[in-house]
Structures are given as C-alpha cells and as structure tokens.
PDB file of C-alpha atoms in Angstrom:
ATOM      1  CA  MET A 280     -10.388  21.374 -10.253  1.00 40.00           C
ATOM      2  CA  ASN A 281     -10.458  21.025 -13.794  1.00 42.00           C
ATOM      3  CA  ARG A 282      -8.885  18.731 -16.264  1.00 39.00           C
ATOM      4  CA  GLU A 283      -7.177  21.552 -17.842  1.00 40.00           C
ATOM      5  CA  PHE A 284      -5.922  22.845 -14.699  1.00 37.00           C
ATOM      6  CA  GLU A 285      -4.571  19.495 -13.504  1.00 42.00           C
ATOM      7  CA  ALA A 286      -2.681  18.987 -16.984  1.00 41.00           C
ATOM      8  CA  SER A 287      -1.130  22.650 -16.550  1.00 40.00           C
ATOM      9  CA  ASN A 288      -0.415  22.522 -12.916  1.00 44.00           C
ATOM     10  CA  TRP A 289       0.256  19.231 -11.604  1.00 36.00           C
ATOM     11  CA  GLY A 290       4.155  19.274 -12.639  1.00 43.00           C
ATOM     12  CA  SER A 291       4.469  22.765 -10.203  1.00 43.00           C
ATOM     13  CA  ILE A 292       2.490  21.107  -7.645  1.00 37.00           C
ATOM     14  CA  GLN A 293       4.830  17.837  -7.453  1.00 41.00           C
ATOM     15  CA  VAL A 294       7.878  20.281  -7.232  1.00 42.00           C
ATOM     16  CA  ASN A 295       5.939  22.322  -4.657  1.00 48.00           C
ATOM     17  CA  LEU A 296       5.137  19.518  -2.570  1.00 42.00           C
ATOM     18  CA  ARG A 297       8.745  17.983  -2.582  1.00 48.00           C
ATOM     19  CA  LEU A 298      10.056  21.325  -1.569  1.00 47.00           C
ATOM     20  CA  LYS A 299       7.688  21.638   1.375  1.00 53.00           C
ATOM     21  CA  ALA A 300       9.060  18.378   2.489  1.00 53.00           C
ATOM     22  CA  ILE A 301      12.685  19.222   2.337  1.00 51.00           C
ATOM     23  CA  HIS A 302      11.711  23.065   4.395  1.00 59.00           C
ATOM     24  CA  GLY A 303      10.105  20.678   6.921  1.00 59.00           C
ATOM     25  CA  LEU A 304      13.550  18.738   7.352  1.00 56.00           C
ATOM     26  CA  ALA A 305      15.461  21.825   7.042  1.00 61.00           C
ATOM     27  CA  VAL A 306      13.563  23.026  10.104  1.00 64.00           C
ATOM     28  CA  LEU A 307      13.941  19.643  12.165  1.00 60.00           C
ATOM     29  CA  SER A 308      17.731  20.183  11.716  1.00 61.00           C
ATOM     30  CA  ARG A 309      18.138  23.565  13.214  1.00 67.00           C
ATOM     31  CA  LEU A 310      15.525  22.871  16.017  1.00 67.00           C
ATOM     32  CA  PHE A 311      17.145  19.701  17.203  1.00 69.00           C
ATOM     33  CA  LYS A 312      21.258  19.871  17.238  1.00 66.00           C
ATOM     34  CA  CYS A 313      21.903  16.386  18.585  1.00 70.00           C
ATOM     35  CA  LYS A 314      23.502  13.822  16.503  1.00 68.00           C
ATOM     36  CA  LYS A 315      20.690  12.191  14.575  1.00 62.00           C
ATOM     37  CA  THR A 316      20.171   8.496  12.653  1.00 65.00           C
ATOM     38  CA  ILE A 317      17.457   8.578   9.833  1.00 59.00           C
ATOM     39  CA  LEU A 318      16.356   5.538   8.522  1.00 58.00           C
ATOM     40  CA  GLY A 319      13.551   4.595   6.457  1.00 54.00           C
ATOM     41  CA  ASP A 320      12.098   3.003   3.080  1.00 59.00           C
ATOM     42  CA  ASN A 321      11.266   5.454   0.269  1.00 57.00           C
ATOM     43  CA  ASN A 322       9.077   2.758  -1.378  1.00 56.00           C
ATOM     44  CA  GLN A 323       6.957   3.072   1.586  1.00 58.00           C
ATOM     45  CA  SER A 324       5.580   6.788   0.841  1.00 57.00           C
ATOM     46  CA  VAL A 325       1.814   6.968   0.374  1.00 53.00           C
ATOM     47  CA  ASN A 326       2.784  10.250  -1.859  1.00 55.00           C
ATOM     48  CA  PRO A 327       5.776   9.983  -4.054  1.00 52.00           C
ATOM     49  CA  TYR A 328       5.672  13.454  -4.758  1.00 49.00           C
ATOM     50  CA  SER A 329       6.567  14.878  -1.287  1.00 50.00           C
ATOM     51  CA  SER A 330       8.897  12.292  -0.439  1.00 51.00           C
ATOM     52  CA  SER A 331      12.624  12.888   0.028  1.00 54.00           C
ATOM     53  CA  SER A 332      15.328  10.523  -1.250  1.00 59.00           C
ATOM     54  CA  ILE A 333      18.617   9.611   0.884  1.00 60.00           C
ATOM     55  CA  ARG A 334      20.469  11.883  -1.066  1.00 65.00           C
ATOM     56  CA  GLU A 335      18.227  14.867  -0.601  1.00 65.00           C
ATOM     57  CA  ILE A 336      18.153  14.080   3.495  1.00 63.00           C
ATOM     58  CA  LYS A 337      22.071  14.049   3.392  1.00 64.00           C
ATOM     59  CA  LYS A 338      22.242  17.670   2.172  1.00 66.00           C
ATOM     60  CA  VAL A 339      19.960  18.608   5.107  1.00 63.00           C
ATOM     61  CA  PHE A 340      21.511  16.367   7.767  1.00 64.00           C
ATOM     62  CA  PRO A 341      25.211  16.175   6.748  1.00 68.00           C
ATOM     63  CA  GLU A 342      26.263  15.048  10.025  1.00 71.00           C
ATOM     64  CA  ALA A 343      23.512  12.291  10.404  1.00 68.00           C
ATOM     65  CA  ASP A 344      23.909   8.652   9.975  1.00 69.00           C
ATOM     66  CA  THR A 345      21.324   7.510   7.204  1.00 64.00           C
ATOM     67  CA  VAL A 346      19.999   3.943   6.888  1.00 61.00           C
ATOM     68  CA  GLU A 347      17.932   2.475   4.010  1.00 62.00           C
ATOM     69  CA  LEU A 348      15.837  -0.218   5.397  1.00 61.00           C
ATOM     70  CA  LEU A 349      16.157  -3.108   2.733  1.00 64.00           C
ATOM     71  CA  LYS A 350      15.297  -6.111   4.750  1.00 62.00           C
ATOM     72  CA  SER A 351      11.795  -7.330   5.483  1.00 67.00           C
ATOM     73  CA  TYR A 352      10.702  -9.662   8.165  1.00 72.00           C
ATOM     74  CA  ARG A 353       6.841  -9.281   7.536  1.00 78.00           C
ATOM     75  CA  SER A 354       6.189 -10.896   4.095  1.00 88.00           C
ATOM     76  CA  THR A 355       6.973 -14.263   2.189  1.00 92.00           C
ATOM     77  CA  ILE A 356       9.463 -14.148  -0.840  1.00 90.00           C
ATOM     78  CA  GLU A 357       6.231 -14.773  -3.004  1.00 94.00           C
ATOM     79  CA  ILE A 358       4.519 -11.595  -1.632  1.00 94.00           C
ATOM     80  CA  ILE A 359       7.718  -9.507  -1.946  1.00 91.00           C
ATOM     81  CA  GLU A 360       8.605 -10.859  -5.552  1.00 91.00           C
ATOM     82  CA  PHE A 361       4.850  -9.938  -6.471  1.00 93.00           C
ATOM     83  CA  ALA A 362       5.279  -6.579  -4.910  1.00 91.00           C
ATOM     84  CA  GLN A 363       8.367  -5.748  -6.779  1.00 89.00           C
ATOM     85  CA  LYS A 364       6.715  -6.286 -10.142  1.00 92.00           C
ATOM     86  CA  ILE A 365       4.538  -3.684  -9.077  1.00 91.00           C
ATOM     87  CA  ASN A 366       7.399  -1.231  -7.841  1.00 85.00           C
ATOM     88  CA  ARG A 367      10.389  -2.205 -10.201  1.00 76.00           C
ATOM     89  CA  ASN A 368      12.400   0.281  -7.827  1.00 71.00           C
ATOM     90  CA  SER A 369      11.858  -1.582  -4.619  1.00 66.00           C
ATOM     91  CA  ARG A 370      15.382  -3.266  -3.610  1.00 69.00           C
ATOM     92  CA  ILE A 371      13.482  -4.894  -0.362  1.00 73.00           C
ATOM     93  CA  ILE A 372      15.168  -8.319   0.426  1.00 73.00           C
ATOM     94  CA  PRO A 373      12.793 -10.679   2.055  1.00 69.00           C
ATOM     95  CA  ILE A 374      13.845 -13.261   4.715  1.00 75.00           C
ATOM     96  CA  GLU A 375      13.649 -16.930   3.593  1.00 81.00           C
ATOM     97  CA  ARG A 376      10.234 -17.859   4.399  1.00 87.00           C
ATOM     98  CA  HIS A 377       7.906 -19.135   1.762  1.00 93.00           C
ATOM     99  CA  GLY A 378       3.796 -19.220   1.486  1.00 91.00           C
ATOM    100  CA  PRO A 379       1.230 -19.423  -1.404  1.00 95.00           C
ATOM    101  CA  CYS A 380       1.527 -17.374  -4.488  1.00 95.00           C
ATOM    102  CA  PRO A 381      -0.659 -13.999  -4.464  1.00 96.00           C
ATOM    103  CA  LYS A 382      -3.631 -14.536  -6.303  1.00 96.00           C
ATOM    104  CA  ILE A 383      -5.297 -11.998  -9.011  1.00 96.00           C
ATOM    105  CA  LYS A 384      -9.234 -12.703  -9.127  1.00 96.00           C
ATOM    106  CA  LYS A 385     -11.216 -10.967 -11.878  1.00 96.00           C
ATOM    107  CA  ALA A 386     -15.029 -10.330 -11.780  1.00 97.00           C
ATOM    108  CA  ASN A 387     -17.438  -9.120 -14.655  1.00 95.00           C
ATOM    109  CA  LYS A 388     -19.177  -6.501 -12.508  1.00 96.00           C
ATOM    110  CA  ARG A 389     -18.489  -4.776  -8.869  1.00 96.00           C
ATOM    111  CA  SER A 390     -21.365  -6.930  -7.308  1.00 96.00           C
ATOM    112  CA  ASP A 391     -19.430  -9.946  -8.192  1.00 97.00           C
ATOM    113  CA  GLU A 392     -16.476  -8.449  -6.781  1.00 98.00           C
ATOM    114  CA  ILE A 393     -17.977  -7.747  -3.565  1.00 97.00           C
ATOM    115  CA  ALA A 394     -19.562 -11.422  -3.679  1.00 96.00           C
ATOM    116  CA  GLN A 395     -15.639 -12.477  -4.092  1.00 97.00           C
ATOM    117  CA  ILE A 396     -14.431 -10.667  -1.259  1.00 97.00           C
ATOM    118  CA  LYS A 397     -17.301 -12.132   0.920  1.00 95.00           C
ATOM    119  CA  LYS A 398     -16.024 -15.700  -0.024  1.00 96.00           C
ATOM    120  CA  ILE A 399     -12.631 -15.014   1.008  1.00 96.00           C
ATOM    121  CA  ILE A 400     -13.699 -13.503   4.168  1.00 95.00           C
ATOM    122  CA  ALA A 401     -15.807 -16.687   4.777  1.00 93.00           C
ATOM    123  CA  ARG A 402     -12.491 -18.924   4.002  1.00 95.00           C
ATOM    124  CA  PHE A 403     -10.764 -16.813   6.182  1.00 95.00           C
ATOM    125  CA  LYS A 404     -12.850 -17.495   9.414  1.00 92.00           C
ATOM    126  CA  GLY A 405     -12.353 -20.988   8.933  1.00 91.00           C
ATOM    127  CA  SER A 406      -8.270 -20.637   8.937  1.00 93.00           C
ATOM    128  CA  GLU A 407      -5.918 -20.454  11.519  1.00 92.00           C
ATOM    129  CA  ASN A 408      -5.190 -16.795  10.582  1.00 93.00           C
ATOM    130  CA  ARG A 409      -5.974 -14.185  13.201  1.00 93.00           C
ATOM    131  CA  THR A 410      -6.095 -11.034  10.813  1.00 96.00           C
ATOM    132  CA  LEU A 411      -7.523  -9.866   7.697  1.00 97.00           C
ATOM    133  CA  GLY A 412      -6.637  -6.654   6.154  1.00 97.00           C
ATOM    134  CA  ILE A 413      -8.857  -5.258   3.358  1.00 98.00           C
ATOM    135  CA  VAL A 414      -6.555  -2.525   2.042  1.00 98.00           C
ATOM    136  CA  CYS A 415      -8.711   0.137  -0.247  1.00 98.00           C
ATOM    137  CA  LYS A 416      -6.636   2.926  -2.144  1.00 97.00           C
ATOM    138  CA  THR A 417      -8.521   5.547  -0.429  1.00 96.00           C
ATOM    139  CA  GLN A 418     -10.634   5.856   3.089  1.00 96.00           C
ATOM    140  CA  PRO A 419     -13.622   6.842   1.354  1.00 96.00           C
ATOM    141  CA  GLN A 420     -13.394   3.287  -0.655  1.00 97.00           C
ATOM    142  CA  ALA A 421     -12.942   1.841   2.298  1.00 97.00           C
ATOM    143  CA  GLU A 422     -15.894   3.102   4.154  1.00 96.00           C
ATOM    144  CA  THR A 423     -18.232   2.205   1.088  1.00 97.00           C
ATOM    145  CA  LEU A 424     -16.775  -1.286   1.240  1.00 97.00           C
ATOM    146  CA  TYR A 425     -17.199  -1.744   4.799  1.00 96.00           C
ATOM    147  CA  GLN A 426     -20.759  -1.108   4.802  1.00 95.00           C
ATOM    148  CA  GLU A 427     -21.513  -3.255   2.201  1.00 94.00           C
ATOM    149  CA  ILE A 428     -19.413  -6.192   4.016  1.00 94.00           C
ATOM    150  CA  VAL A 429     -20.445  -5.387   7.453  1.00 91.00           C
ATOM    151  CA  THR A 430     -23.834  -6.988   7.220  1.00 82.00           C
ATOM    152  CA  SER A 431     -22.429 -10.488   6.297  1.00 73.00           C
ATOM    153  CA  SER A 432     -19.891 -10.343   9.351  1.00 71.00           C
ATOM    154  CA  LYS A 433     -19.913  -8.574  12.895  1.00 74.00           C
ATOM    155  CA  ALA A 434     -16.169  -9.664  13.325  1.00 85.00           C
ATOM    156  CA  VAL A 435     -15.749  -6.665  10.218  1.00 93.00           C
ATOM    157  CA  HIS A 436     -13.968  -3.622  11.645  1.00 94.00           C
ATOM    158  CA  LEU A 437     -13.349   0.048   9.857  1.00 95.00           C
ATOM    159  CA  LEU A 438     -10.058   1.571  10.662  1.00 93.00           C
ATOM    160  CA  ASP A 439     -10.263   5.174  10.019  1.00 91.00           C
ATOM    161  CA  PHE A 440      -8.856   8.496  11.297  1.00 88.00           C
ATOM    162  CA  SER A 441     -11.263   8.517  14.230  1.00 88.00           C
ATOM    163  CA  SER A 442     -10.695   5.041  15.499  1.00 87.00           C
ATOM    164  CA  ALA A 443      -9.201   4.665  19.215  1.00 80.00           C
ATOM    165  CA  GLN A 444      -7.963   1.421  18.967  1.00 79.00           C
ATOM    166  CA  PHE A 445      -7.005  -1.714  16.636  1.00 79.00           C
ATOM    167  CA  HIS A 446      -8.940  -4.665  16.466  1.00 83.00           C
ATOM    168  CA  GLU A 447      -8.074  -8.185  15.727  1.00 84.00           C
ATOM    169  CA  GLY A 448     -10.172 -10.176  13.019  1.00 92.00           C
ATOM    170  CA  ILE A 449     -10.793  -8.386   9.842  1.00 95.00           C
ATOM    171  CA  ILE A 450     -10.005  -4.733   9.123  1.00 96.00           C
ATOM    172  CA  VAL A 451     -10.918  -2.289   6.365  1.00 97.00           C
ATOM    173  CA  THR A 452      -8.908   0.418   5.734  1.00 96.00           C
ATOM    174  CA  SER A 453      -6.725   2.394   3.396  1.00 96.00           C
ATOM    175  CA  PRO A 454      -2.737   2.596   2.750  1.00 94.00           C
ATOM    176  CA  HIS A 455      -2.347   5.689   4.502  1.00 91.00           C
ATOM    177  CA  LEU A 456      -3.788   4.200   7.711  1.00 92.00           C
ATOM    178  CA  ALA A 457      -2.232   0.561   7.072  1.00 91.00           C
ATOM    179  CA  LYS A 458       1.221   1.833   7.007  1.00 86.00           C
ATOM    180  CA  GLY A 459       3.127   0.114   9.652  1.00 83.00           C
ATOM    181  CA  LEU A 460       0.832  -2.615  10.253  1.00 91.00           C
ATOM    182  CA  GLU A 461       0.843  -6.172   9.303  1.00 93.00           C
ATOM    183  CA  PHE A 462      -2.017  -8.505   8.643  1.00 96.00           C
ATOM    184  CA  ASP A 463      -1.867 -12.666   8.157  1.00 97.00           C
ATOM    185  CA  GLN A 464      -3.888 -12.220   5.080  1.00 97.00           C
ATOM    186  CA  VAL A 465      -4.336  -9.134   2.900  1.00 98.00           C
ATOM    187  CA  ILE A 466      -7.289  -8.623   0.243  1.00 98.00           C
ATOM    188  CA  VAL A 467      -6.596  -5.377  -2.005  1.00 98.00           C
ATOM    189  CA  PRO A 468      -9.723  -4.652  -4.035  1.00 98.00           C
ATOM    190  CA  PHE A 469     -10.852  -2.604  -6.884  1.00 98.00           C
ATOM    191  CA  VAL A 470      -7.388  -2.839  -8.630  1.00 98.00           C
ATOM    192  CA  ASP A 471      -9.147  -1.845 -12.027  1.00 97.00           C
ATOM    193  CA  ALA A 472      -7.422   0.214 -14.892  1.00 97.00           C
ATOM    194  CA  GLU A 473      -9.409   3.519 -13.490  1.00 96.00           C
ATOM    195  CA  ASN A 474      -8.572   3.167  -9.715  1.00 97.00           C
ATOM    196  CA  TYR A 475      -5.018   2.543  -9.921  1.00 97.00           C
ATOM    197  CA  LYS A 476      -3.147   4.188 -13.218  1.00 95.00           C
ATOM    198  CA  THR A 477      -0.824   6.967 -11.461  1.00 93.00           C
ATOM    199  CA  ASP A 478       2.632   6.639  -9.841  1.00 88.00           C
ATOM    200  CA  MET A 479       1.048   7.847  -6.365  1.00 90.00           C
ATOM    201  CA  ASP A 480      -1.517   4.774  -7.258  1.00 94.00           C
ATOM    202  CA  ARG A 481       1.592   2.402  -7.748  1.00 93.00           C
ATOM    203  CA  SER A 482       3.271   3.405  -4.526  1.00 90.00           C
ATOM    204  CA  LEU A 483      -0.229   2.875  -2.928  1.00 94.00           C
ATOM    205  CA  LEU A 484      -0.675  -0.436  -4.193  1.00 96.00           C
ATOM    206  CA  TYR A 485       2.959  -1.409  -3.233  1.00 93.00           C
ATOM    207  CA  ILE A 486       2.123  -0.526   0.243  1.00 93.00           C
ATOM    208  CA  ALA A 487      -1.221  -2.425   0.522  1.00 96.00           C
ATOM    209  CA  CYS A 488       0.460  -5.625  -1.048  1.00 96.00           C
ATOM    210  CA  THR A 489       3.196  -5.765   1.367  1.00 93.00           C
ATOM    211  CA  ARG A 490       1.060  -5.478   4.529  1.00 95.00           C
ATOM    212  CA  ALA A 491       0.615  -9.032   3.975  1.00 96.00           C
ATOM    213  CA  MET A 492       2.370 -11.591   5.945  1.00 95.00           C
ATOM    214  CA  HIS A 493       1.210 -14.927   4.742  1.00 96.00           C
ATOM    215  CA  ARG A 494      -1.840 -14.638   2.140  1.00 97.00           C
ATOM    216  CA  LEU A 495      -2.362 -11.775  -0.502  1.00 98.00           C
ATOM    217  CA  THR A 496      -5.070 -11.635  -2.865  1.00 98.00           C
ATOM    218  CA  LEU A 497      -6.225  -8.719  -5.383  1.00 98.00           C
ATOM    219  CA  THR A 498      -9.472  -8.434  -6.725  1.00 98.00           C
ATOM    220  CA  TYR A 499     -10.830  -6.238  -9.662  1.00 97.00           C
ATOM    221  CA  SER A 500     -13.926  -5.669 -12.087  1.00 97.00           C
ATOM    222  CA  GLY A 501     -13.945  -4.733 -15.644  1.00 94.00           C
ATOM    223  CA  GLU A 502     -10.270  -3.895 -16.949  1.00 96.00           C
ATOM    224  CA  ALA A 503      -7.139  -4.610 -14.659  1.00 96.00           C
ATOM    225  CA  SER A 504      -4.955  -1.863 -13.555  1.00 97.00           C
ATOM    226  CA  PRO A 505      -1.878  -1.689 -15.915  1.00 95.00           C
ATOM    227  CA  PHE A 506       0.302  -2.662 -12.776  1.00 95.00           C
ATOM    228  CA  LEU A 507      -1.535  -5.825 -12.668  1.00 94.00           C
ATOM    229  CA  LEU A 508      -1.123  -6.641 -16.373  1.00 90.00           C
ATOM    230  CA  GLN A 509       2.633  -6.247 -16.029  1.00 82.00           C
ATOM    231  CA  VAL A 510       2.772  -8.543 -13.098  1.00 85.00           C
ATOM    232  CA  GLU A 511       0.563 -10.894 -14.992  1.00 75.00           C
ATOM    233  CA  GLU A 512       2.967 -11.027 -17.652  1.00 70.00           C
ATOM    234  CA  SER A 513       5.840 -12.801 -15.402  1.00 65.00           C
ATOM    235  CA  HIS A 514       3.582 -14.166 -13.017  1.00 55.00           C
ATOM    236  CA  PRO A 515       0.485 -16.439 -13.962  1.00 53.00           C
ATOM    237  CA  ASN A 516      -2.456 -16.762 -11.654  1.00 50.00           C
ATOM    238  CA  LYS A 517      -2.283 -19.488  -9.417  1.00 47.00           C
TER     239      LYS A 517
END
C-alpha cells in the first residue's frame, strides 16, 4: 500500500470498518432474542475506527441495558491521571489508591533505551512486585524486543497468539493481547514520534498504560511522541 493510496482511501476504510462492526452487532441482535446487558469502555478499543459507541449500540439493541464502565479498580490515581492526559476523552474514575508518579525516560539511541529497559527489569527483580508487563505497540516489536532482552533474564516470557498459558514474572507483549490483563509494573517502550502518532496509536498507548497497577515507565529514544509531549506539559518527569 503506497502513501497516495493511504491518503485517498483511509477515510473510506475507516467508514467500512465501522459499518462492519455495526453489521456484526445487528446479526447478534437477530440471532439472540433474549434480554441483553451490554457493558464496556469505549476507550479500551484497540481499533477506534471499528469500535461502536453506546449510542450506536442502543440503535441496534433498543431493548438492551447498556452500561459504560467508568470505575477503575486496577490502577493508582497517578497512573489514571497520566493516561487521561494521553486520551482526554477518558472518563475513567480511579479508586482512592495512590502510588508513584509514572516516569518518562529518554535515551539518545535505541541501544541506550534497551539498556534502560534492562536496568528497570533488574530493579523489578529486587522488588516485591510479582509481574512486569512490557507492552510494545505491535506484536512484531514485542518479538524483537524479547529477543534483545531474553539473554539477560531467563524469567522473560513472550506472550503471543500461540501462547498456551500466562506466566508470572516478566511478560513481553502488545496491547491487543494485554487487554484484560494487569501487571504490578508496566514498561511501555519505543514511545517516539515515529511509532506513536495516529489516533489508533493514541488508543494503543492508553491501553498499554492502563495495564499497570502500581508502577508505570515509558521509554523512548530520539524525538518523543506528541502524546508524551502533551503529558509532559502538565506532568513534569519525576
């Protein structure tokens, strides 16, 4: 797919994806005539172009009860407030639980960033935390990073579409597979301007950050993602 095709057809692709999602809901409505309760958080969609809003869902399921999940029992107040600066549409309300402020760590080059990640892993091993999630934007990025850090720690596991079980310890994965999971500590690597720049990237970054229960660290090399810049304006690095 070339750039010219992307520029001229991306709008129609977004519309088609959304229509397919709505069509799928309509099929479910006809197949299952029972009373339904539909709940969820629209901000947790890994693809904002194919997700459906509460209003759209009500049109397909007029008799269903719809509940938007707004209470977070996972993350600390500091992590939720940080994530809400990335996705300003988020209306999630955290429980009254505090912890350290999320950290943003800059490196001059990729090799330095990998070294930073290894240092965070080493500190995690000496902590009381049991799970560390390293959530990359894509699965190929997760697989590459896994190969770069697995030699320094046998406790590192790659969570991919073929994984048969979930391991405690250090997990490397992507937001698509991390949805529904939670970790004591989370690292979100490669949050640079080239890797995180679109609305879909924003959604994936939000999901990655909200996997953390107690500690969150974001790393990047080179130029920071614009989503990090808008956070740093109101969230000085601690």
